DNA sequence: CGTCATTTTGCACGCGCGTGCAACACATTT
DNA sequence: AAATGTGTTGCACGCGCGTGCAAAATGACG
């Protein structure tokens, strides 16, 4: 049944073909496909009919080349193990597309690869590069080849100190304060903080905020442990290692996690390794509200970022409709479930 | 600290600029950036140094326009709720990029949107469109505008009856037979099959295979239920509804799920709603081996698709190195854990 | 040192479309 | 009917690079 090896229908149809078919000039054809072009409704109609009949589709490579705007953004992602990335990618690509932007997905294999990934984006002359990852640090950006080719560099869901960069992120300080207030108000007294990689200052905010808050409000410095990646398995192992051999009295009564991946790993460790109950024996909080957090198995108390608002603001920035090019922090909200 | 509003370093540098700087013609410059170009090592060196000094990056829009090959593929994804999609996307983008292919990620919002998504890909003149989704059916493809613009249409991780299309997928029949053999060999006698959306024939294979196998080998027809989407929550609700009010003797002793998302929802339902143990009271099998399946919480017996091999074969097809343009089915392997 | 095979380089032309301006058509006003 | 204004259309030129071929440079060999 499968015959044709290619899916193509012969040679490409250009605006010229449509022009002769519609009895207008080529420029009128292209105008018909532009948004705010000066063209009469009548001739646009003629053009569109001819285009449909011929199966003409404008070539954005050529239009981009001529207009020097590509309506393309590169999305650099370096951590596919965190399920929250999937949520972010869905939201971003959806809202970008609804606003006329296409997305080039670049899988940044490792930290050393960032440079290559940026080069990749440059070659396509994307209008902006969006970074959603954890390995991108300011040094990499500074020395990146081809970094001069794109107009905007946007750090999404993270803060960056790098100049010429816009951060669109949740206000970690505000968010973590809200979590800490909640933890305190629920009467927990021996919290432990489970942090992710503490390589860059931007990652420290949640950690610092919680520690400072707790110290200021109770006088005590909470215990704190960390892992090298936002990975459930690592969190599991780390919690096991940290709590093994302790007297029950020395256990924390709640583990405040930097994100849901860690929280899930911690929960599994408490339940399956230590045979403890969550939240009865030890409570847990997370951050992100990944889909799994809502499952009856975890019922995780967590913090939801306003991803839609953030994506919409991103579009504003891309369209140069944003009032300024400063960083923008958003507030999400605490999602209270059973885990704490 | 953040001063410059744009990241651009003035106007674009073209091959001409590099040419004058290196003392060669523009064509030599471009040759230096081509793979198998006829150019001496000496002048390539000269060019590369000048290019580096000026920060020149070749413009793929122009090269694509001139050569009519874009080295770009569109990845159409329509179901971001399944965590396995994240795994597939990571593998695909990684291997594609390692082989010189860029990926345009198109979030296909709904079934009606497929047409628009394909149009989107056409406008960028991608060399191929890769479909990893469940909503794409043959009717949509038939009537798609702009479908004639790309050379190849590849259905990934699913079978399609559509001509002019290549499927790269796991051999569902073989895989499900392996699962069924295992279930039988472990002595289960009252299996229930939990299926996903049964809209297209391609989705029925796993279901049919299991049902036929069991009937042939035991003479009994297993019970079978289904949900409208590959969603854990739906699976949870469906299992609750199906088993509520039954006598314990009428419970299945194993639930064979079409994929891990459903298996996870089923597991949660058994544990949290019915307070049953998995696998002691009722066992579970899944399909895909999502990261979560390996967690100590689920320990899911499941089937892993050879995603790397599949992606590598995809590259072969894109490079026209594949022996033929027929569908290609791969075998994965059973991953035995505790859940069954 | 000359001849020929081979590699390397330069170039006219084209890929498909946008920009800015000039020419044109039409409706409105005096 | 002429003059004015508004909306619409056509066109020269350029965006940056690849293709195929011819000219030039290089190397091999007698």
Tab-separated table of N, CA and C in Angstrom, chain A residues 124-217:
chain	number	residue	atom	x	y	z
A	124	UNK	N	20.640	29.534	13.359
A	124	UNK	CA	19.267	29.667	12.869
A	124	UNK	C	18.768	31.098	13.004
A	125	UNK	N	19.597	31.957	13.512
A	125	UNK	CA	19.241	33.362	13.678
A	125	UNK	C	17.921	33.525	14.440
A	126	UNK	N	17.846	32.829	15.565
A	126	UNK	CA	16.654	32.961	16.393
A	126	UNK	C	16.567	34.369	16.959
A	127	UNK	N	15.356	34.803	17.230
A	127	UNK	CA	15.177	36.147	17.776
A	127	UNK	C	15.519	36.204	19.256
A	128	UNK	N	15.449	35.069	19.905
A	128	UNK	CA	15.770	35.054	21.328
A	128	UNK	C	16.173	33.654	21.748
A	129	UNK	N	16.944	33.605	22.793
A	129	UNK	CA	17.309	32.316	23.385
A	129	UNK	C	16.729	32.272	24.786
A	130	UNK	N	16.037	31.198	25.069
A	130	UNK	CA	15.449	31.029	26.389
A	130	UNK	C	16.144	29.878	27.083
A	131	UNK	N	16.644	30.123	28.249
A	131	UNK	CA	17.369	29.101	28.995
A	131	UNK	C	16.497	28.593	30.127
A	132	UNK	N	16.133	27.319	30.070
A	132	UNK	CA	15.521	26.726	31.256
A	132	UNK	C	16.391	25.553	31.655
A	133	UNK	N	17.262	25.846	32.558
A	133	UNK	CA	18.188	24.794	32.953
A	133	UNK	C	18.914	25.217	34.186
A	134	UNK	N	19.770	24.354	34.630
A	134	UNK	CA	20.472	24.634	35.861
A	134	UNK	C	21.960	24.741	35.651
A	135	UNK	N	22.414	24.263	34.494
A	135	UNK	CA	23.853	24.259	34.296
A	135	UNK	C	24.382	25.553	33.704
A	136	UNK	N	23.494	26.377	33.221
A	136	UNK	CA	23.951	27.594	32.581
A	136	UNK	C	24.458	28.584	33.616
A	137	UNK	N	25.697	28.862	33.573
A	137	UNK	CA	26.156	29.887	34.495
A	137	UNK	C	26.707	31.067	33.713
A	138	UNK	N	27.009	32.097	34.438
A	138	UNK	CA	27.343	33.351	33.788
A	138	UNK	C	28.638	33.270	32.996
A	139	UNK	N	29.557	32.418	33.435
A	139	UNK	CA	30.806	32.282	32.698
A	139	UNK	C	30.570	31.754	31.302
A	140	UNK	N	29.723	30.751	31.224
A	140	UNK	CA	29.443	30.160	29.923
A	140	UNK	C	28.896	31.216	28.971
A	141	UNK	N	27.975	32.004	29.470
A	141	UNK	CA	27.348	32.998	28.616
A	141	UNK	C	28.364	34.026	28.135
A	142	UNK	N	29.298	34.329	28.984
A	142	UNK	CA	30.254	35.375	28.656
A	142	UNK	C	31.113	34.994	27.459
A	143	UNK	N	31.490	33.736	27.428
A	143	UNK	CA	32.445	33.321	26.405
A	143	UNK	C	31.790	32.660	25.207
A	144	UNK	N	30.484	32.695	25.157
A	144	UNK	CA	29.789	31.940	24.115
A	144	UNK	C	30.063	32.508	22.733
A	145	UNK	N	30.461	31.627	21.835
A	145	UNK	CA	30.560	32.023	20.438
A	145	UNK	C	29.165	32.313	19.900
A	146	UNK	N	29.096	33.201	18.965
A	146	UNK	CA	27.826	33.439	18.299
A	146	UNK	C	26.771	34.049	19.197
A	147	UNK	N	27.171	34.464	20.381
A	147	UNK	CA	26.189	35.033	21.292
A	147	UNK	C	25.705	36.385	20.785
A	148	UNK	N	26.465	36.968	19.891
A	148	UNK	CA	26.081	38.285	19.392
A	148	UNK	C	24.994	38.244	18.351
A	149	UNK	N	24.587	37.047	17.957
A	149	UNK	CA	23.641	36.959	16.853
A	149	UNK	C	22.186	37.106	17.272
A	150	UNK	N	21.876	36.832	18.507
A	150	UNK	CA	20.474	36.938	18.889
A	150	UNK	C	20.250	38.150	19.792
A	151	UNK	N	19.074	38.679	19.684
A	151	UNK	CA	18.794	39.949	20.331
A	151	UNK	C	18.591	39.803	21.833
A	152	UNK	N	17.981	38.725	22.222
A	152	UNK	CA	17.617	38.631	23.624
A	152	UNK	C	18.036	37.289	24.222
A	153	UNK	N	18.443	37.370	25.444
A	153	UNK	CA	18.801	36.173	26.185
A	153	UNK	C	17.937	36.171	27.428
A	154	UNK	N	17.118	35.163	27.540
A	154	UNK	CA	16.159	35.140	28.632
A	154	UNK	C	16.394	33.936	29.521
A	155	UNK	N	16.567	34.192	30.786
A	155	UNK	CA	16.710	33.112	31.751
A	155	UNK	C	15.333	32.877	32.346
A	156	UNK	N	14.823	31.682	32.120
A	156	UNK	CA	13.454	31.404	32.513
A	156	UNK	C	13.433	30.558	33.776
A	157	UNK	N	12.618	30.968	34.718
A	157	UNK	CA	12.463	30.246	35.975
A	157	UNK	C	13.761	30.162	36.767
A	158	UNK	N	14.554	31.193	36.646
A	158	UNK	CA	15.770	31.266	37.441
A	158	UNK	C	16.311	32.689	37.366
A	159	UNK	N	17.078	33.058	38.353
A	159	UNK	CA	17.663	34.393	38.354
A	159	UNK	C	19.076	34.334	37.804
A	160	UNK	N	19.462	35.379	37.138
A	160	UNK	CA	20.841	35.446	36.674
A	160	UNK	C	21.403	36.821	36.962
A	161	UNK	N	22.670	36.847	37.245
A	161	UNK	CA	23.334	38.120	37.506
A	161	UNK	C	23.891	38.695	36.219
A	162	UNK	N	23.883	37.897	35.188
A	162	UNK	CA	24.539	38.303	33.957
A	162	UNK	C	23.851	39.523	33.348
A	163	UNK	N	24.630	40.515	32.940
A	163	UNK	CA	24.018	41.667	32.263
A	163	UNK	C	23.532	41.241	30.880
A	164	UNK	N	22.766	42.091	30.255
A	164	UNK	CA	22.230	41.806	28.921
A	164	UNK	C	21.328	40.581	28.942
A	165	UNK	N	20.734	40.348	30.045
A	165	UNK	CA	19.943	39.145	30.235
A	165	UNK	C	18.678	39.515	30.988
A	166	UNK	N	17.595	38.831	30.668
A	166	UNK	CA	16.360	39.073	31.395
A	166	UNK	C	15.956	37.802	32.110
A	167	UNK	N	15.654	37.923	33.361
A	167	UNK	CA	15.175	36.773	34.107
A	167	UNK	C	13.666	36.865	34.267
A	168	UNK	N	12.994	35.770	34.012
A	168	UNK	CA	11.571	35.660	34.285
A	168	UNK	C	11.429	34.485	35.226
A	169	UNK	N	11.058	34.759	36.446
A	169	UNK	CA	11.101	33.684	37.430
A	169	UNK	C	10.112	33.939	38.547
A	170	UNK	N	9.955	32.927	39.368
A	170	UNK	CA	9.146	33.078	40.550
A	170	UNK	C	10.009	33.758	41.619
A	171	UNK	N	9.380	34.512	42.465
A	171	UNK	CA	10.106	35.181	43.542
A	171	UNK	C	10.400	34.154	44.634
A	172	UNK	N	11.579	33.591	44.567
A	172	UNK	CA	11.931	32.502	45.474
A	172	UNK	C	11.877	32.917	46.932
A	173	UNK	N	12.287	34.135	47.172
A	173	UNK	CA	12.321	34.590	48.556
A	173	UNK	C	10.906	34.674	49.133
A	174	UNK	N	10.042	35.285	48.367
A	174	UNK	CA	8.652	35.413	48.783
A	174	UNK	C	8.012	34.033	48.946
A	175	UNK	N	8.278	33.174	47.975
A	175	UNK	CA	7.672	31.847	47.986
A	175	UNK	C	8.150	31.037	49.182
A	176	UNK	N	9.429	31.042	49.386
A	176	UNK	CA	9.948	30.222	50.471
A	176	UNK	C	9.548	30.787	51.829
A	177	UNK	N	9.396	32.083	51.896
A	177	UNK	CA	8.904	32.665	53.141
A	177	UNK	C	7.491	32.172	53.436
A	178	UNK	N	6.692	32.085	52.394
A	178	UNK	CA	5.326	31.596	52.567
A	178	UNK	C	5.328	30.154	53.071
A	179	UNK	N	6.196	29.357	52.480
A	179	UNK	CA	6.300	27.971	52.926
A	179	UNK	C	6.753	27.917	54.388
A	180	UNK	N	7.752	28.710	54.690
A	180	UNK	CA	8.303	28.697	56.046
A	180	UNK	C	7.251	29.139	57.062
A	181	UNK	N	6.505	30.167	56.710
A	181	UNK	CA	5.422	30.626	57.588
A	181	UNK	C	4.448	29.491	57.858
A	182	UNK	N	4.118	28.791	56.801
A	182	UNK	CA	3.169	27.693	56.933
A	182	UNK	C	3.730	26.600	57.833
A	183	UNK	N	4.971	26.246	57.593
A	183	UNK	CA	5.612	25.195	58.398
A	183	UNK	C	5.614	25.584	59.868
A	184	UNK	N	5.963	26.835	60.101
A	184	UNK	CA	6.004	27.321	61.480
A	184	UNK	C	4.610	27.301	62.107
A	185	UNK	N	3.651	27.772	61.324
A	185	UNK	CA	2.293	27.885	61.857
A	185	UNK	C	1.679	26.523	62.158
A	186	UNK	N	2.172	25.491	61.487
A	186	UNK	CA	1.635	24.164	61.729
A	186	UNK	C	2.304	23.487	62.923
A	187	UNK	N	3.215	24.198	63.530
A	187	UNK	CA	3.771	23.700	64.776
A	187	UNK	C	4.976	22.801	64.647
A	188	UNK	N	5.549	22.726	63.478
A	188	UNK	CA	6.770	21.914	63.358
A	188	UNK	C	7.917	22.640	64.052
A	189	UNK	N	8.808	21.837	64.624
A	189	UNK	CA	9.883	22.467	65.404
A	189	UNK	C	11.275	22.001	64.982
A	190	UNK	N	11.370	20.875	64.281
A	190	UNK	CA	12.695	20.374	63.928
A	190	UNK	C	12.773	20.145	62.418
A	191	UNK	N	12.750	21.232	61.656
A	191	UNK	CA	12.790	21.081	60.200
A	191	UNK	C	14.184	20.719	59.709
A	192	UNK	N	14.200	20.024	58.584
A	192	UNK	CA	15.459	19.761	57.886
A	192	UNK	C	15.261	20.267	56.466
A	193	UNK	N	16.278	20.932	55.945
A	193	UNK	CA	16.165	21.434	54.570
A	193	UNK	C	16.930	20.521	53.625
A	194	UNK	N	16.256	20.106	52.547
A	194	UNK	CA	16.909	19.271	51.539
A	194	UNK	C	17.111	20.107	50.281
A	195	UNK	N	18.365	20.438	50.015
A	195	UNK	CA	18.682	21.359	48.923
A	195	UNK	C	19.193	20.622	47.704
A	196	UNK	N	19.081	21.296	46.562
A	196	UNK	CA	19.647	20.766	45.323
A	196	UNK	C	21.073	21.252	45.165
A	197	UNK	N	21.561	21.230	43.950
A	197	UNK	CA	22.936	21.672	43.716
A	197	UNK	C	23.120	23.140	44.110
A	198	UNK	N	24.144	23.395	44.878
A	198	UNK	CA	24.337	24.759	45.390
A	198	UNK	C	25.464	25.450	44.648
A	199	UNK	N	25.492	25.258	43.351
A	199	UNK	CA	26.633	25.788	42.613
A	199	UNK	C	26.582	27.303	42.425
A	200	UNK	N	25.414	27.810	42.118
A	200	UNK	CA	25.339	29.228	41.804
A	200	UNK	C	24.510	29.953	42.845
A	201	UNK	N	24.819	31.189	42.981
A	201	UNK	CA	24.136	31.971	43.994
A	201	UNK	C	22.628	31.951	43.803
A	202	UNK	N	22.209	31.918	42.543
A	202	UNK	CA	20.776	31.974	42.298
A	202	UNK	C	20.054	30.782	42.916
A	203	UNK	N	20.765	29.681	43.041
A	203	UNK	CA	20.117	28.499	43.581
A	203	UNK	C	20.037	28.522	45.095
A	204	UNK	N	20.745	29.443	45.648
A	204	UNK	CA	20.821	29.441	47.093
A	204	UNK	C	19.645	30.136	47.748
A	205	UNK	N	18.892	30.876	46.953
A	205	UNK	CA	17.886	31.748	47.539
A	205	UNK	C	16.886	30.997	48.401
A	206	UNK	N	16.339	29.912	47.851
A	206	UNK	CA	15.341	29.170	48.636
A	206	UNK	C	15.955	28.669	49.940
A	207	UNK	N	17.144	28.152	49.805
A	207	UNK	CA	17.835	27.616	50.961
A	207	UNK	C	18.089	28.707	52.005
A	208	UNK	N	18.713	29.764	51.565
A	208	UNK	CA	19.026	30.881	52.466
A	208	UNK	C	17.784	31.440	53.130
A	209	UNK	N	16.755	31.622	52.296
A	209	UNK	CA	15.539	32.218	52.834
A	209	UNK	C	14.978	31.392	53.977
A	210	UNK	N	14.933	30.081	53.742
A	210	UNK	CA	14.370	29.243	54.796
A	210	UNK	C	15.232	29.276	56.054
A	211	UNK	N	16.520	29.158	55.855
A	211	UNK	CA	17.430	29.116	57.005
A	211	UNK	C	17.345	30.430	57.802
A	212	UNK	N	17.407	31.510	57.071
A	212	UNK	CA	17.355	32.806	57.752
A	212	UNK	C	16.030	33.017	58.474
A	213	UNK	N	14.963	32.652	57.800
A	213	UNK	CA	13.640	32.802	58.395
A	213	UNK	C	13.559	32.044	59.715
A	214	UNK	N	13.983	30.794	59.643
A	214	UNK	CA	13.823	29.935	60.815
A	214	UNK	C	14.682	30.427	61.979
A	215	UNK	N	15.872	30.834	61.626
A	215	UNK	CA	16.775	31.356	62.648
A	215	UNK	C	16.175	32.608	63.299
A	216	UNK	N	15.661	33.478	62.464
A	216	UNK	CA	15.123	34.751	62.971
A	216	UNK	C	13.894	34.527	63.844
A	217	UNK	N	13.084	33.538	63.444
A	217	UNK	CA	11.829	33.364	64.153
A	217	UNK	C	11.913	32.432	65.348
